[in-house]
PDB file of C-alpha atoms in Angstrom:
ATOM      1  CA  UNK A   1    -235.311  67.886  25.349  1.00  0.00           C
ATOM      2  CA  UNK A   2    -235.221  71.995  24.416  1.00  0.00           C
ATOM      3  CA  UNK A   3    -232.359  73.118  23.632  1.00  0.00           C
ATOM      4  CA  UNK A   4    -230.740  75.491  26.485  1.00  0.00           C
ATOM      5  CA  UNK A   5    -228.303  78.716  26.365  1.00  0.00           C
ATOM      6  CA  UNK A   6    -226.690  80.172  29.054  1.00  0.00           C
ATOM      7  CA  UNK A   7    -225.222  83.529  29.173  1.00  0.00           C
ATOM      8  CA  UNK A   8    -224.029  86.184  31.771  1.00  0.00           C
ATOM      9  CA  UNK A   9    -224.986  89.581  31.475  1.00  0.00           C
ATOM     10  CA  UNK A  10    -221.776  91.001  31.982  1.00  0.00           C
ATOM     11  CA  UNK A  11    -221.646  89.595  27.972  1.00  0.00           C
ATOM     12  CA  UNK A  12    -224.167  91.801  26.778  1.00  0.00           C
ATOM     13  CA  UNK A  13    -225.571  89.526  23.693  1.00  0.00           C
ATOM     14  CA  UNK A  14    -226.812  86.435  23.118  1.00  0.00           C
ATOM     15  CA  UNK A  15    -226.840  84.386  19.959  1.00  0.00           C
ATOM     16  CA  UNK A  16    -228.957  81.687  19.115  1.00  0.00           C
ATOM     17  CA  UNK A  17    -228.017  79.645  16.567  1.00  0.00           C
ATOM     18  CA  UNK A  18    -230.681  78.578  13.907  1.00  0.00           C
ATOM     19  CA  UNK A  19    -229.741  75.558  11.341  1.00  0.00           C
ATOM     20  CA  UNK A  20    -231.674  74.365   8.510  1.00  0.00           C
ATOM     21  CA  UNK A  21    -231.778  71.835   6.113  1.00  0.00           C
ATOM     22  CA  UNK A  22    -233.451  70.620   2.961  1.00  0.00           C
ATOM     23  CA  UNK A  23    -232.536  70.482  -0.610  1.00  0.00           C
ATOM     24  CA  UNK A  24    -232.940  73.924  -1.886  1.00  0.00           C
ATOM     25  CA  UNK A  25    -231.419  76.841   0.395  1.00  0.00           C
ATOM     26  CA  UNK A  26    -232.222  79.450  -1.056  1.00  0.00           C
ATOM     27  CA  UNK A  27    -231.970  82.710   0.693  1.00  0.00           C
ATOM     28  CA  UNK A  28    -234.924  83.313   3.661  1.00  0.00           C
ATOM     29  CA  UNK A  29    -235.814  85.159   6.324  1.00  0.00           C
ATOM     30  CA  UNK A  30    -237.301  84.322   9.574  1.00  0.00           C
ATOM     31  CA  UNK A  31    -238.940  85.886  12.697  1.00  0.00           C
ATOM     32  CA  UNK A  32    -238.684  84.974  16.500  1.00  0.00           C
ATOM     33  CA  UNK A  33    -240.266  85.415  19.798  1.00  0.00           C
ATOM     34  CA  UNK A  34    -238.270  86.270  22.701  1.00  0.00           C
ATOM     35  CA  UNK A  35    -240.830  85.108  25.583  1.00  0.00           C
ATOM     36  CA  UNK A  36    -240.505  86.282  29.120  1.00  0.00           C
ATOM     37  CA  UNK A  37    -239.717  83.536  31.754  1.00  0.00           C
ATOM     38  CA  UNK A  38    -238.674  85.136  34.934  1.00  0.00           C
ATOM     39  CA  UNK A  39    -236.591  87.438  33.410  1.00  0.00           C
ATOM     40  CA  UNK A  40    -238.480  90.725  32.291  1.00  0.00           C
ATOM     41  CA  UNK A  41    -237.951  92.060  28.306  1.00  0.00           C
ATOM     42  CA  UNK A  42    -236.685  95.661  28.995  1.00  0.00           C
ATOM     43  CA  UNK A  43    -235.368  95.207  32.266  1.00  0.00           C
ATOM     44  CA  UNK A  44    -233.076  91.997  31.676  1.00  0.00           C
ATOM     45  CA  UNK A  45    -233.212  91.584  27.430  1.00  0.00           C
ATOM     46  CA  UNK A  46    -234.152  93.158  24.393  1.00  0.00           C
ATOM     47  CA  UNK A  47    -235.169  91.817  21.228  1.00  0.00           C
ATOM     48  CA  UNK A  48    -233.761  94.893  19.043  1.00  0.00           C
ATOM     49  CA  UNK A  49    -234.496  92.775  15.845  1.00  0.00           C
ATOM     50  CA  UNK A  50    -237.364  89.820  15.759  1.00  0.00           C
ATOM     51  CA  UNK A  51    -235.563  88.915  12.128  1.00  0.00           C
ATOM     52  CA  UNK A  52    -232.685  86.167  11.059  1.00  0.00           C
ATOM     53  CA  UNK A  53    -232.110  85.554   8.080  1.00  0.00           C
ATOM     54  CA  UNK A  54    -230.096  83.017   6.253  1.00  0.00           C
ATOM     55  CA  UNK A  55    -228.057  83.739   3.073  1.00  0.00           C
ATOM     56  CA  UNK A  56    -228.759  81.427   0.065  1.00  0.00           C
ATOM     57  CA  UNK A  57    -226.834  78.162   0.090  1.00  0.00           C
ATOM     58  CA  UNK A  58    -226.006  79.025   3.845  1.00  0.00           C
ATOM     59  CA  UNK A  59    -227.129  76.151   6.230  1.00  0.00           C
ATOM     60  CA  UNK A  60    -226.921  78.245   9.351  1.00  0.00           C
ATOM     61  CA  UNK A  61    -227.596  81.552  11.192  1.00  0.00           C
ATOM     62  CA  UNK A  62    -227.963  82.766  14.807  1.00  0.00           C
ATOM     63  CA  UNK A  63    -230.238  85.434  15.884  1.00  0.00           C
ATOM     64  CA  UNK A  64    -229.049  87.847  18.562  1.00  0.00           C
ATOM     65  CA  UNK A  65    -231.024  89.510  21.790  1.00  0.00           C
ATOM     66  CA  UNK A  66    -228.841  92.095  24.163  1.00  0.00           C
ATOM     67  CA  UNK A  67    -228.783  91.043  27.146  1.00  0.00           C
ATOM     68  CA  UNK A  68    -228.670  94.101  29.916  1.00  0.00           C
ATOM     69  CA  UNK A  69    -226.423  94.610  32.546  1.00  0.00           C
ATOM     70  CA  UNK A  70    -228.240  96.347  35.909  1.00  0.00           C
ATOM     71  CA  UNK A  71    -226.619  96.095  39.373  1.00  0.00           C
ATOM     72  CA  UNK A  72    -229.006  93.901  40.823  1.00  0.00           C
ATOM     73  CA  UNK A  73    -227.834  90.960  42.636  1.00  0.00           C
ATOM     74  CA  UNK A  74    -230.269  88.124  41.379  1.00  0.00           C
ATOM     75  CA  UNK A  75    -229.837  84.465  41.163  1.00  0.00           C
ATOM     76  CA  UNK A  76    -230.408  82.724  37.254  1.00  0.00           C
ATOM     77  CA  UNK A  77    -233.331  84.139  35.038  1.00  0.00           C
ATOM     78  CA  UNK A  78    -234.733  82.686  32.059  1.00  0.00           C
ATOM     79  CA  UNK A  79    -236.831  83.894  29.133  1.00  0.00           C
ATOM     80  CA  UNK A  80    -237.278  81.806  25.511  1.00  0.00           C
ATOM     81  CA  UNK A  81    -236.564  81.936  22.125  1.00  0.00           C
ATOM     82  CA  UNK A  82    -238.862  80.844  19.802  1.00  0.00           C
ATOM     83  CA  UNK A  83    -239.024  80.503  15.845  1.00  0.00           C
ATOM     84  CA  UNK A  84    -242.623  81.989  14.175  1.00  0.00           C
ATOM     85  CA  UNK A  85    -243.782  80.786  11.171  1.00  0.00           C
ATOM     86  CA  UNK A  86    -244.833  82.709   8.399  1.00  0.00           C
ATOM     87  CA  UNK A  87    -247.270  81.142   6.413  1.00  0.00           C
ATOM     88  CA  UNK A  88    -246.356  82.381   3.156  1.00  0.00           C
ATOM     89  CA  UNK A  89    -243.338  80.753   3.507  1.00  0.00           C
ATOM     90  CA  UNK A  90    -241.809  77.353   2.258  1.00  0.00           C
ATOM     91  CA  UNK A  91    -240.845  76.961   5.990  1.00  0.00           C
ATOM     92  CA  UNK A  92    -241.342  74.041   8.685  1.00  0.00           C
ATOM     93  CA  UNK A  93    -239.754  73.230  11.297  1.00  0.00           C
ATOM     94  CA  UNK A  94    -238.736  69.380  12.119  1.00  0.00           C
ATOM     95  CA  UNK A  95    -237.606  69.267  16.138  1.00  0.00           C
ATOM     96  CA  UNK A  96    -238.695  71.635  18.822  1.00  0.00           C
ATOM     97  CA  UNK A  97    -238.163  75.231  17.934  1.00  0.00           C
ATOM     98  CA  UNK A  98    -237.903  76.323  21.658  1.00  0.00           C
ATOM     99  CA  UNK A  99    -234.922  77.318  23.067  1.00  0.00           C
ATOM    100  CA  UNK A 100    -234.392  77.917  27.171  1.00  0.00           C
ATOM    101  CA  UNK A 101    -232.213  81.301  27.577  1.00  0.00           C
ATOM    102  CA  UNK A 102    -230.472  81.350  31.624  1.00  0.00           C
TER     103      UNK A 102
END
C-alpha cells in the first residue's frame, strides 16, 4: 500500500517525511518529484525545492511542497511525491517510494 498525506490548503505546506536506515548515516542529499495527479503544479502546489537532505547520523527528514490557497470551491485533489535516485549515490530504496498527496 503507498503511503498517503492529506492536507488542506488553508495550511499552506506540506511535509513529507523521508526515513532511512542502514549502518552508516552519513550526511546525504536527495531529490524528489512532485507529480501532477488532478491537482495542477502552479495552480494548486509548488515544489520550491526538489532537495532533502539528511544530516549525518540523522535517521529522518521531510521534504516540504507549498501548497496554494485560490478561492475555488473544488472537491479533493491529488498529486505525488516521489524519491529520484541519483546514481552516483550509495542510495536505494527498500519499500515503495511513492507517496499519495490529497
Amino acid at each position: 500500500m503507498k503511503d498517503q498525506i492529506n492536507v488542506q490548503e488553508i495550511e499552506e505546506m506540506v511535509s513529507v517525511p523521508i526515513t532511512r536506515t542502514g549502518v552508516e548515516l552519513r550526511g546525504i542529499c536527495v531529490n524528489f518529484t512532485a507529480t501532477i495527479g488532478s491537482a495542477t503544479e502552479g495552480t494548486d502546489f509548488v515544489v520550491e525545492n526538489n532537495t532533502c537532505c539528511f544530516e549525518e547520523d540523522a535517521g529522518c527528514t521531510s521534504c516540504k511542497i507549498r501548497i496554494l490557497l485560490d478561492d475555488i470551491r473544488e472537491g479533493p485533489e491529488t498529486f505525488y511525491f516521489s524519491i529520484v535516485l541519483d546514481p552516483e549515490e550509495d542510495v536505494c530504496i527498500c519499500k515503495d517510494n511513492l507517496t499519495i498527496i490529497t
